Every structure is written in C-alpha cells, then in structure tokens.
Amino acid sequence: RKDMGNMPLDQVEEEHNNDSDSSTEQLGRSVELKMPSPTLSASSPENEDDDENKSVGGDEITPPPLKPTDSWEDSNEDNETSDGINKNVVSSVLVRKVDSFLAFWNEWSASSLRTDQGLKLLQWSFWAASRVAAPGPPVPGHRGNFNRRYLNPELSPALRKMYFDLSLVRYCLRLYGLPSSIEAIRNGTWGAGWDDPRIHKLGKVMAWSMALYYPLEHVAFTGWVVPKLSRQYVDANRWSAISCRFWVTYIAADLASSVLKLKELKKRREAVARDVQTGVILEDEAERKRGDIAKQCKLLRLNIARCSFFMLPAINWSLPKWATDPLLPESVVNGLMLAEAGTCIYQSVYAMRG
C-alpha cells in the first residue's frame, strides 16, 4: 500500500478513486462468479417439477414436456350437453304435435257426417289403386308391363272388392241422414243466418230432397244385400236411380244457394268497410269480421267445386239404365267422385282449423 501523506490532495483523491474503482471491479467480478446466470435461475411455476431437466452450470436447458389440458374435454362436454338439449326440444315439439293431431282427430271423427267423408275418400282411393294395379294388356314382343311382371295378379281384384265393400258401409251410415233432413224441414236450419229469402227457400228444397233420397237409398241397399228375399219386391237399380234424381235436385239447389250466399257476403264486406269509415266499429272488430267473411267465402267456393264434381255422376246414376248402359264411363264417373272426396276432406279440415 502506498504512502499517501506526501501526495497532493487532488492526487491523493485520484489515487483513492482508482483504488476504489479497482476494488469495486474485483468485487463485482467475484460476485458475478458466485451468482448464477439469470437464464439458469429463472423458473416458472409450470417448470418447478422439472428441475431434474435443468443444468446449473450454464448448460443449455432441455424444455419440459407439454402437459395435456382438459379444454377439449370441456368443449366435448358442452357439445354433448347442447346436443341433449336439442334432442329434448325436438322430442317435446313432436309430442305436442302428436297430441294436437290426436285432439283434432277425436273432434273431427266424432261426427257421423265426417266419418262418411273419410270413408268416401278411402272408397274412391281404393278404386283408383285397383285401376293402377290392374295388369295391362299383353304387348307382342314384350314380356308384359310392370304390373304383370312385379305385382300380384290378385292385388287389383282385392282392392276393387274393398272399394265395393266400403260403398255398402256408407249405405249403412246414411241411416243417420234422415232425422237431420226432417229437422231442417221443420226448423229451416239449412237456410238460417242469411238475409236473402231465396236462400231460405232453397234450404227447404234441399231438406225435402234429402228426406226423400235417404229412404229410397235404403230400399235399394236392401235389394242389393239380400237379393233372394227382395228380388220379387224390389228392383234395386231402379230405386237407386229414383233416389239419385232427388240427389240431383239437392245438388242444383245447393249450387244455387252457394252462389247467392257469395253475393250476400260481398254486401256484408262492403257494409263493414262503410262502418269503419263512419266510425261505427273499430278497426280490430272490422278485421275480425273481414276474416270471418273471407273464411266463409272460401268454404262456399269449395262447396261450389264439390257440386260441380257431383253433378255429372249424379245425372249418370239417375238414368234408368245406369247399371247396364251408363251415360259416362266408369273412369270419368269415379274420377270425379275421387276429386270431390279430396275437396270435401280439405273443406272439412279448413272449416275446423282454417
């Protein structure tokens, strides 16, 4: 160590500073050698369990293996939960639809008239199916048409028999029609609710024609079911033709009545528009009345279509030789009846739910 007593003050301070700097520099190097490298000591919570993979002497560190997480499992559980919820929603919607259909079916089938409408559609559908399944004529040079090659030859006769049997079932249901016709004659219910007096008169004509139609149909039905017992008393085809003449009268009166009802509904619609303009009724009530009028108009148009489908078959069956020498071929007559049956079902469903 140098003697600083004879040195100038500024030189002593400079020497002192140099000694201090050198001692500090040596101390820093010694501390640096004792302190580990930051890259060696830095560790995270994720790597605490992997200390065996680290080297303390400053060597390169092997990265720890990746640990799987449960995020994909959580996502899969969420998807399964959402799928389960969707299935429950779909099943509940289906259950509600089935319950709604069953309630509607019970209400719709409670009437004998609507039951006859359903059987009528089945009857003419069986006829159409028997026509489709019938084997066609053989073609020279060919093995035959599709029906001859692939369908049972007994299918078409079986379907045609079901068509005839349902026709007899419908004759039994007509036993319920006579009381309603008598009630309409007494109370005028088939023309009630309309202002035009011609509609009331046509309602009476319709009721009287049906009151005569039903008993004659029962007589013809008896002649067909028990021919051996009633042959000498009843000509079933003749009585059926007479009954169909009253049916033609009913159809004509129903068609004319429907046209008159449409005209009256048009006047009612115009009256509603005037009442709204003058403030007699509110817009909500007017909208409800317009909706009721529109529904009645659609039902009447469907009824006119049914009468149009009915007219030609009824005329054909009212002729004396309808069974042996018909005016129209079976395909035309029964095709029109099938069209009427489909229109009738649609009209009935729309009347209840439209």
CSV table of C-alpha atoms in Angstrom, one decimal:
chain,number,residue,atom,x,y,z
A,1,ARG,CA,0.0,0.0,0.0
A,2,LYS,CA,1.3,3.4,-1.0
A,3,ASP,CA,2.0,6.2,1.5
A,4,MET,CA,-0.4,9.0,0.7
A,5,GLY,CA,0.9,11.5,3.3
A,6,ASN,CA,3.3,13.3,0.9
A,7,MET,CA,1.0,13.3,-2.1
A,8,PRO,CA,-1.0,16.3,-3.1
A,9,LEU,CA,-4.6,16.4,-2.1
A,10,ASP,CA,-6.0,16.1,-5.6
A,11,GLN,CA,-3.6,13.3,-6.5
A,12,VAL,CA,-4.4,11.5,-3.3
A,13,GLU,CA,-8.1,11.7,-4.2
A,14,GLU,CA,-7.4,10.4,-7.6
A,15,GLU,CA,-5.4,7.5,-6.3
A,16,HIS,CA,-8.0,6.8,-3.8
A,17,ASN,CA,-10.7,6.8,-6.6
A,18,ASN,CA,-8.6,4.5,-8.7
A,19,ASP,CA,-8.1,2.1,-5.8
A,20,SER,CA,-11.8,2.2,-5.0
A,21,ASP,CA,-12.7,1.5,-8.7
A,22,SER,CA,-10.3,-1.4,-8.9
A,23,SER,CA,-11.5,-2.9,-5.6
A,24,THR,CA,-15.1,-2.4,-6.8
A,25,GLU,CA,-14.3,-4.0,-10.1
A,26,GLN,CA,-12.7,-7.0,-8.4
A,27,LEU,CA,-15.6,-7.4,-6.0
A,28,GLY,CA,-18.1,-7.2,-8.9
A,29,ARG,CA,-16.2,-10.0,-10.7
A,30,SER,CA,-16.2,-12.2,-7.7
A,31,VAL,CA,-19.9,-11.6,-7.1
A,32,GLU,CA,-20.6,-12.3,-10.8
A,33,LEU,CA,-18.7,-15.6,-10.5
A,34,LYS,CA,-20.7,-16.6,-7.4
A,35,MET,CA,-24.2,-15.5,-8.8
A,36,PRO,CA,-25.8,-18.0,-11.2
A,37,SER,CA,-26.8,-16.9,-14.7
A,38,PRO,CA,-30.4,-15.4,-14.9
A,39,THR,CA,-31.2,-17.9,-17.6
A,40,LEU,CA,-30.3,-20.7,-15.2
A,41,SER,CA,-32.2,-19.4,-12.2
A,42,ALA,CA,-35.3,-18.2,-13.9
A,43,SER,CA,-38.1,-20.7,-13.4
A,44,SER,CA,-41.9,-20.6,-13.7
A,45,PRO,CA,-44.5,-22.5,-11.6
A,46,GLU,CA,-45.1,-24.8,-14.5
A,47,ASN,CA,-41.5,-25.9,-14.5
A,48,GLU,CA,-40.9,-26.4,-10.8
A,49,ASP,CA,-41.5,-30.1,-11.1
A,50,ASP,CA,-39.0,-30.4,-13.9
A,51,ASP,CA,-35.8,-29.3,-12.1
A,52,GLU,CA,-34.1,-32.5,-12.9
A,53,ASN,CA,-34.1,-31.5,-16.5
A,54,LYS,CA,-32.1,-28.3,-15.8
A,55,SER,CA,-28.3,-27.9,-15.6
A,56,VAL,CA,-26.9,-25.5,-13.1
A,57,GLY,CA,-23.5,-24.9,-14.8
A,58,GLY,CA,-24.9,-22.7,-17.5
A,59,ASP,CA,-25.5,-25.5,-19.9
A,60,GLU,CA,-28.5,-25.4,-22.3
A,61,ILE,CA,-31.8,-26.4,-20.7
A,62,THR,CA,-33.9,-29.2,-22.1
A,63,PRO,CA,-37.5,-27.9,-22.4
A,64,PRO,CA,-40.1,-29.6,-20.3
A,65,PRO,CA,-42.6,-32.0,-21.9
A,66,LEU,CA,-46.0,-30.5,-22.7
A,67,LYS,CA,-48.8,-31.3,-20.3
A,68,PRO,CA,-52.3,-32.1,-21.8
A,69,THR,CA,-55.1,-29.9,-20.7
A,70,ASP,CA,-58.8,-30.6,-20.3
A,71,SER,CA,-60.0,-27.8,-22.6
A,72,TRP,CA,-61.0,-30.3,-25.4
A,73,GLU,CA,-62.8,-32.4,-22.8
A,74,ASP,CA,-64.8,-29.4,-21.6
A,75,SER,CA,-65.6,-28.5,-25.1
A,76,ASN,CA,-66.8,-32.0,-25.9
A,77,GLU,CA,-69.0,-32.0,-22.7
A,78,ASP,CA,-70.5,-28.7,-23.8
A,79,ASN,CA,-71.3,-30.2,-27.3
A,80,GLU,CA,-72.9,-33.2,-25.7
A,81,THR,CA,-74.9,-31.0,-23.4
A,82,SER,CA,-76.2,-28.9,-26.3
A,83,ASP,CA,-77.0,-32.0,-28.3
A,84,GLY,CA,-79.0,-33.4,-25.4
A,85,ILE,CA,-80.9,-30.1,-25.1
A,86,ASN,CA,-81.7,-30.0,-28.8
A,87,LYS,CA,-82.9,-33.6,-28.7
A,88,ASN,CA,-85.2,-32.8,-25.8
A,89,VAL,CA,-86.6,-29.8,-27.6
A,90,VAL,CA,-87.3,-31.8,-30.8
A,91,SER,CA,-88.9,-34.6,-28.8
A,92,SER,CA,-91.1,-32.2,-26.9
A,93,VAL,CA,-92.2,-30.5,-30.2
A,94,LEU,CA,-93.0,-33.9,-31.7
A,95,VAL,CA,-95.0,-34.8,-28.6
A,96,ARG,CA,-97.0,-31.6,-28.8
A,97,LYS,CA,-97.7,-32.1,-32.5
A,98,VAL,CA,-98.9,-35.7,-31.9
A,99,ASP,CA,-101.2,-34.5,-29.0
A,100,SER,CA,-102.6,-31.8,-31.1
A,101,PHE,CA,-103.3,-34.2,-34.0
A,102,LEU,CA,-105.0,-36.7,-31.7
A,103,ALA,CA,-107.2,-34.0,-30.2
A,104,PHE,CA,-108.2,-32.7,-33.6
A,105,TRP,CA,-108.8,-36.3,-34.8
A,106,ASN,CA,-111.1,-37.0,-31.9
A,107,GLU,CA,-113.1,-33.9,-32.6
A,108,TRP,CA,-113.2,-34.4,-36.3
A,109,SER,CA,-114.3,-38.1,-36.2
A,110,ALA,CA,-117.0,-37.5,-33.6
A,111,SER,CA,-119.5,-36.6,-36.4
A,112,SER,CA,-121.1,-39.4,-38.5
A,113,LEU,CA,-121.1,-37.0,-41.4
A,114,ARG,CA,-117.3,-36.5,-41.2
A,115,THR,CA,-116.9,-40.2,-40.7
A,116,ASP,CA,-118.7,-40.8,-44.0
A,117,GLN,CA,-116.4,-38.2,-45.7
A,118,GLY,CA,-113.3,-40.1,-44.6
A,119,LEU,CA,-114.8,-43.4,-45.8
A,120,LYS,CA,-115.7,-41.8,-49.1
A,121,LEU,CA,-112.1,-40.8,-49.7
A,122,LEU,CA,-111.0,-44.3,-48.8
A,123,GLN,CA,-113.6,-45.9,-51.1
A,124,TRP,CA,-112.6,-43.9,-54.2
A,125,SER,CA,-108.9,-44.2,-53.4
A,126,PHE,CA,-109.2,-48.0,-53.4
A,127,TRP,CA,-110.9,-47.8,-56.8
A,128,ALA,CA,-108.0,-45.7,-58.1
A,129,ALA,CA,-105.5,-48.1,-56.6
A,130,SER,CA,-107.2,-51.0,-58.2
A,131,ARG,CA,-107.0,-49.3,-61.6
A,132,VAL,CA,-103.3,-48.6,-61.1
A,133,ALA,CA,-102.6,-52.2,-60.0
A,134,ALA,CA,-104.6,-53.7,-62.8
A,135,PRO,CA,-102.4,-55.7,-65.3
A,136,GLY,CA,-102.4,-54.0,-68.7
A,137,PRO,CA,-103.0,-55.9,-72.0
A,138,PRO,CA,-100.1,-58.0,-73.2
A,139,VAL,CA,-97.8,-56.4,-75.8
A,140,PRO,CA,-96.5,-58.6,-78.6
A,141,GLY,CA,-92.7,-58.9,-78.4
A,142,HIS,CA,-92.6,-57.9,-74.8
A,143,ARG,CA,-92.7,-59.8,-71.5
A,144,GLY,CA,-95.5,-57.6,-70.3
A,145,ASN,CA,-95.9,-54.3,-68.4
A,146,PHE,CA,-94.6,-53.5,-64.9
A,147,ASN,CA,-97.8,-54.7,-63.2
A,148,ARG,CA,-97.8,-58.1,-65.0
A,149,ARG,CA,-94.2,-58.7,-64.1
A,150,TYR,CA,-93.9,-57.5,-60.5
A,151,LEU,CA,-97.4,-57.2,-58.9
A,152,ASN,CA,-99.6,-60.0,-57.6
A,153,PRO,CA,-102.4,-60.6,-60.1
A,154,GLU,CA,-104.8,-60.8,-57.1
A,155,LEU,CA,-104.0,-57.3,-55.9
A,156,SER,CA,-106.2,-55.3,-58.2
A,157,PRO,CA,-109.3,-57.5,-57.6
A,158,ALA,CA,-108.8,-57.3,-53.9
A,159,LEU,CA,-108.6,-53.5,-54.0
A,160,ARG,CA,-111.7,-53.4,-56.1
A,161,LYS,CA,-113.6,-55.6,-53.6
A,162,MET,CA,-112.6,-53.3,-50.8
A,163,TYR,CA,-114.0,-50.4,-52.9
A,164,PHE,CA,-117.3,-52.2,-53.2
A,165,ASP,CA,-117.4,-53.2,-49.5
A,166,LEU,CA,-116.8,-49.6,-48.4
A,167,SER,CA,-119.7,-48.5,-50.6
A,168,LEU,CA,-122.0,-50.8,-48.7
A,169,VAL,CA,-120.7,-49.5,-45.4
A,170,ARG,CA,-121.5,-45.9,-46.5
A,171,TYR,CA,-125.1,-47.0,-47.2
A,172,CYS,CA,-125.4,-48.0,-43.5
A,173,LEU,CA,-124.2,-44.6,-42.4
A,174,ARG,CA,-126.9,-42.9,-44.4
A,175,LEU,CA,-129.4,-44.2,-41.9
A,176,TYR,CA,-128.3,-41.2,-39.8
A,177,GLY,CA,-129.2,-38.7,-42.5
A,178,LEU,CA,-133.0,-38.8,-42.5
A,179,PRO,CA,-133.5,-37.3,-39.0
A,180,SER,CA,-131.3,-34.3,-39.8
A,181,SER,CA,-133.3,-33.7,-43.0
A,182,ILE,CA,-136.6,-33.8,-41.1
A,183,GLU,CA,-135.2,-31.4,-38.6
A,184,ALA,CA,-134.1,-29.0,-41.4
A,185,ILE,CA,-137.6,-29.1,-42.8
A,186,ARG,CA,-139.2,-28.2,-39.5
A,187,ASN,CA,-136.8,-25.5,-38.4
A,188,GLY,CA,-135.3,-24.2,-41.6
A,189,THR,CA,-131.7,-24.7,-40.3
A,190,TRP,CA,-130.2,-25.2,-43.8
A,191,GLY,CA,-131.1,-21.7,-44.8
A,192,ALA,CA,-130.8,-19.9,-41.4
A,193,GLY,CA,-128.5,-17.0,-40.8
A,194,TRP,CA,-128.9,-15.3,-44.3
A,195,ASP,CA,-131.0,-12.3,-45.3
A,196,ASP,CA,-131.8,-13.4,-48.9
A,197,PRO,CA,-135.2,-15.2,-48.7
A,198,ARG,CA,-134.3,-17.2,-51.8
A,199,ILE,CA,-131.6,-18.9,-49.7
A,200,HIS,CA,-134.3,-20.0,-47.2
A,201,LYS,CA,-136.4,-21.4,-49.9
A,202,LEU,CA,-133.5,-23.3,-51.4
A,203,GLY,CA,-132.7,-24.7,-48.0
A,204,LYS,CA,-136.2,-26.1,-47.8
A,205,VAL,CA,-135.8,-27.7,-51.2
A,206,MET,CA,-132.5,-29.3,-50.2
A,207,ALA,CA,-134.1,-30.7,-47.0
A,208,TRP,CA,-137.1,-32.2,-48.7
A,209,SER,CA,-135.0,-33.7,-51.5
A,210,MET,CA,-132.7,-35.4,-48.9
A,211,ALA,CA,-135.7,-36.6,-46.9
A,212,LEU,CA,-136.9,-38.5,-50.0
A,213,TYR,CA,-133.4,-39.5,-51.0
A,214,TYR,CA,-132.4,-41.4,-47.9
A,215,PRO,CA,-135.4,-43.9,-47.6
A,216,LEU,CA,-135.1,-44.8,-51.3
A,217,GLU,CA,-131.4,-45.4,-50.9
A,218,HIS,CA,-132.2,-47.8,-48.0
A,219,VAL,CA,-134.7,-49.7,-50.2
A,220,ALA,CA,-132.0,-50.1,-52.9
A,221,PHE,CA,-129.5,-51.2,-50.3
A,222,THR,CA,-131.8,-53.9,-49.1
A,223,GLY,CA,-132.3,-55.2,-52.7
A,224,TRP,CA,-128.5,-55.5,-53.1
A,225,VAL,CA,-127.7,-57.1,-49.8
A,226,VAL,CA,-130.5,-59.7,-49.7
A,227,PRO,CA,-131.4,-60.1,-53.4
A,228,LYS,CA,-133.0,-63.6,-52.9
A,229,LEU,CA,-135.5,-62.3,-50.4
A,230,SER,CA,-136.3,-58.9,-52.1
A,231,ARG,CA,-136.0,-59.7,-55.7
A,232,GLN,CA,-139.7,-60.1,-56.4
A,233,TYR,CA,-140.5,-56.9,-54.5
A,234,VAL,CA,-137.5,-54.6,-55.1
A,235,ASP,CA,-135.6,-53.6,-58.2
A,236,ALA,CA,-132.5,-52.2,-56.5
A,237,ASN,CA,-131.1,-50.5,-59.6
A,238,ARG,CA,-134.5,-48.8,-60.4
A,239,TRP,CA,-134.9,-47.5,-56.8
A,240,SER,CA,-131.3,-46.3,-56.7
A,241,ALA,CA,-131.9,-44.3,-60.0
A,242,ILE,CA,-135.0,-42.7,-58.4
A,243,SER,CA,-133.1,-41.7,-55.3
A,244,CYS,CA,-130.3,-40.2,-57.4
A,245,ARG,CA,-132.9,-37.9,-59.1
A,246,PHE,CA,-133.7,-36.3,-55.7
A,247,TRP,CA,-129.9,-36.1,-55.2
A,248,VAL,CA,-129.6,-34.2,-58.4
A,249,THR,CA,-132.2,-31.8,-57.1
A,250,TYR,CA,-130.3,-31.3,-53.9
A,251,ILE,CA,-127.0,-30.6,-55.8
A,252,ALA,CA,-128.7,-28.0,-58.0
A,253,ALA,CA,-130.3,-26.2,-55.1
A,254,ASP,CA,-127.0,-26.3,-53.1
A,255,LEU,CA,-125.1,-24.9,-56.0
A,256,ALA,CA,-127.6,-22.0,-56.5
A,257,SER,CA,-127.7,-21.4,-52.7
A,258,SER,CA,-123.9,-21.1,-52.6
A,259,VAL,CA,-123.8,-18.5,-55.4
A,260,LEU,CA,-126.5,-16.4,-53.6
A,261,LYS,CA,-124.5,-16.7,-50.3
A,262,LEU,CA,-121.4,-15.4,-52.0
A,263,LYS,CA,-123.3,-12.4,-53.2
A,264,GLU,CA,-124.6,-11.6,-49.8
A,265,LEU,CA,-121.1,-12.0,-48.3
A,266,LYS,CA,-119.9,-9.4,-50.8
A,267,LYS,CA,-122.5,-7.0,-49.5
A,268,ARG,CA,-121.5,-7.7,-45.9
A,269,ARG,CA,-117.9,-6.9,-46.7
A,270,GLU,CA,-118.9,-3.6,-48.2
A,271,ALA,CA,-121.0,-2.8,-45.1
A,272,VAL,CA,-118.0,-3.5,-42.9
A,273,ALA,CA,-115.9,-1.0,-44.9
A,274,ARG,CA,-118.6,1.6,-44.5
A,275,ASP,CA,-118.9,1.0,-40.8
A,276,VAL,CA,-115.1,1.6,-40.4
A,277,GLN,CA,-115.2,4.8,-42.4
A,278,THR,CA,-118.1,6.2,-40.3
A,279,GLY,CA,-116.6,5.1,-37.0
A,280,VAL,CA,-119.4,2.7,-36.1
A,281,ILE,CA,-116.9,-0.2,-35.4
A,282,LEU,CA,-113.2,-0.2,-34.5
A,283,GLU,CA,-110.5,-1.5,-36.9
A,284,ASP,CA,-109.9,-4.6,-34.7
A,285,GLU,CA,-113.5,-5.6,-34.9
A,286,ALA,CA,-113.6,-4.9,-38.6
A,287,GLU,CA,-110.5,-7.0,-39.2
A,288,ARG,CA,-112.2,-9.9,-37.3
A,289,LYS,CA,-115.4,-9.6,-39.4
A,290,ARG,CA,-113.4,-9.5,-42.6
A,291,GLY,CA,-111.5,-12.6,-41.6
A,292,ASP,CA,-114.8,-14.5,-40.9
A,293,ILE,CA,-116.2,-13.3,-44.3
A,294,ALA,CA,-113.1,-14.4,-46.1
A,295,LYS,CA,-113.3,-17.9,-44.5
A,296,GLN,CA,-117.0,-18.3,-45.4
A,297,CYS,CA,-116.3,-17.3,-49.0
A,298,LYS,CA,-113.5,-19.9,-49.3
A,299,LEU,CA,-115.8,-22.6,-47.9
A,300,LEU,CA,-118.5,-21.7,-50.3
A,301,ARG,CA,-116.2,-21.8,-53.3
A,302,LEU,CA,-115.1,-25.2,-52.2
A,303,ASN,CA,-118.7,-26.2,-51.9
A,304,ILE,CA,-119.4,-25.0,-55.5
A,305,ALA,CA,-116.4,-27.1,-56.7
A,306,ARG,CA,-117.9,-30.1,-54.9
A,307,CYS,CA,-121.3,-29.6,-56.5
A,308,SER,CA,-119.6,-29.3,-59.9
A,309,PHE,CA,-117.8,-32.7,-59.3
A,310,PHE,CA,-121.0,-34.3,-58.1
A,311,MET,CA,-123.3,-33.2,-60.9
A,312,LEU,CA,-122.3,-35.5,-63.8
A,313,PRO,CA,-122.0,-38.7,-61.7
A,314,ALA,CA,-125.4,-38.0,-60.1
A,315,ILE,CA,-127.0,-37.5,-63.5
A,316,ASN,CA,-125.4,-40.7,-64.8
A,317,TRP,CA,-126.7,-42.7,-61.8
A,318,SER,CA,-130.2,-41.2,-62.1
A,319,LEU,CA,-130.8,-42.6,-65.6
A,320,PRO,CA,-132.9,-45.8,-65.9
A,321,LYS,CA,-130.1,-47.9,-67.4
A,322,TRP,CA,-127.3,-46.6,-65.4
A,323,ALA,CA,-126.1,-50.1,-64.4
A,324,THR,CA,-126.3,-51.7,-67.9
A,325,ASP,CA,-125.9,-48.9,-70.3
A,326,PRO,CA,-124.3,-45.9,-68.4
A,327,LEU,CA,-124.0,-42.5,-69.9
A,328,LEU,CA,-120.4,-42.0,-68.8
A,329,PRO,CA,-117.6,-44.5,-68.5
A,330,GLU,CA,-116.6,-45.6,-65.0
A,331,SER,CA,-113.2,-43.8,-65.2
A,332,VAL,CA,-114.9,-40.5,-65.6
A,333,VAL,CA,-117.6,-41.0,-63.0
A,334,ASN,CA,-115.4,-42.4,-60.3
A,335,GLY,CA,-112.6,-40.0,-61.1
A,336,LEU,CA,-114.9,-37.1,-60.5
A,337,MET,CA,-116.1,-38.7,-57.3
A,338,LEU,CA,-112.5,-39.1,-56.1
A,339,ALA,CA,-111.9,-35.4,-56.8
A,340,GLU,CA,-115.0,-34.5,-54.8
A,341,ALA,CA,-113.9,-36.6,-51.9
A,342,GLY,CA,-110.5,-34.9,-51.7
A,343,THR,CA,-112.1,-31.5,-51.9
A,344,CYS,CA,-114.6,-32.5,-49.2
A,345,ILE,CA,-111.9,-33.5,-46.8
A,346,TYR,CA,-110.0,-30.3,-47.4
A,347,GLN,CA,-113.2,-28.3,-46.8
A,348,SER,CA,-113.9,-30.1,-43.6
A,349,VAL,CA,-110.5,-29.6,-42.2
A,350,TYR,CA,-110.3,-26.0,-43.2
A,351,ALA,CA,-113.7,-25.4,-41.6
A,352,MET,CA,-112.4,-26.6,-38.3
A,353,ARG,CA,-108.8,-25.2,-38.3
A,354,GLY,CA,-108.7,-22.6,-41.1
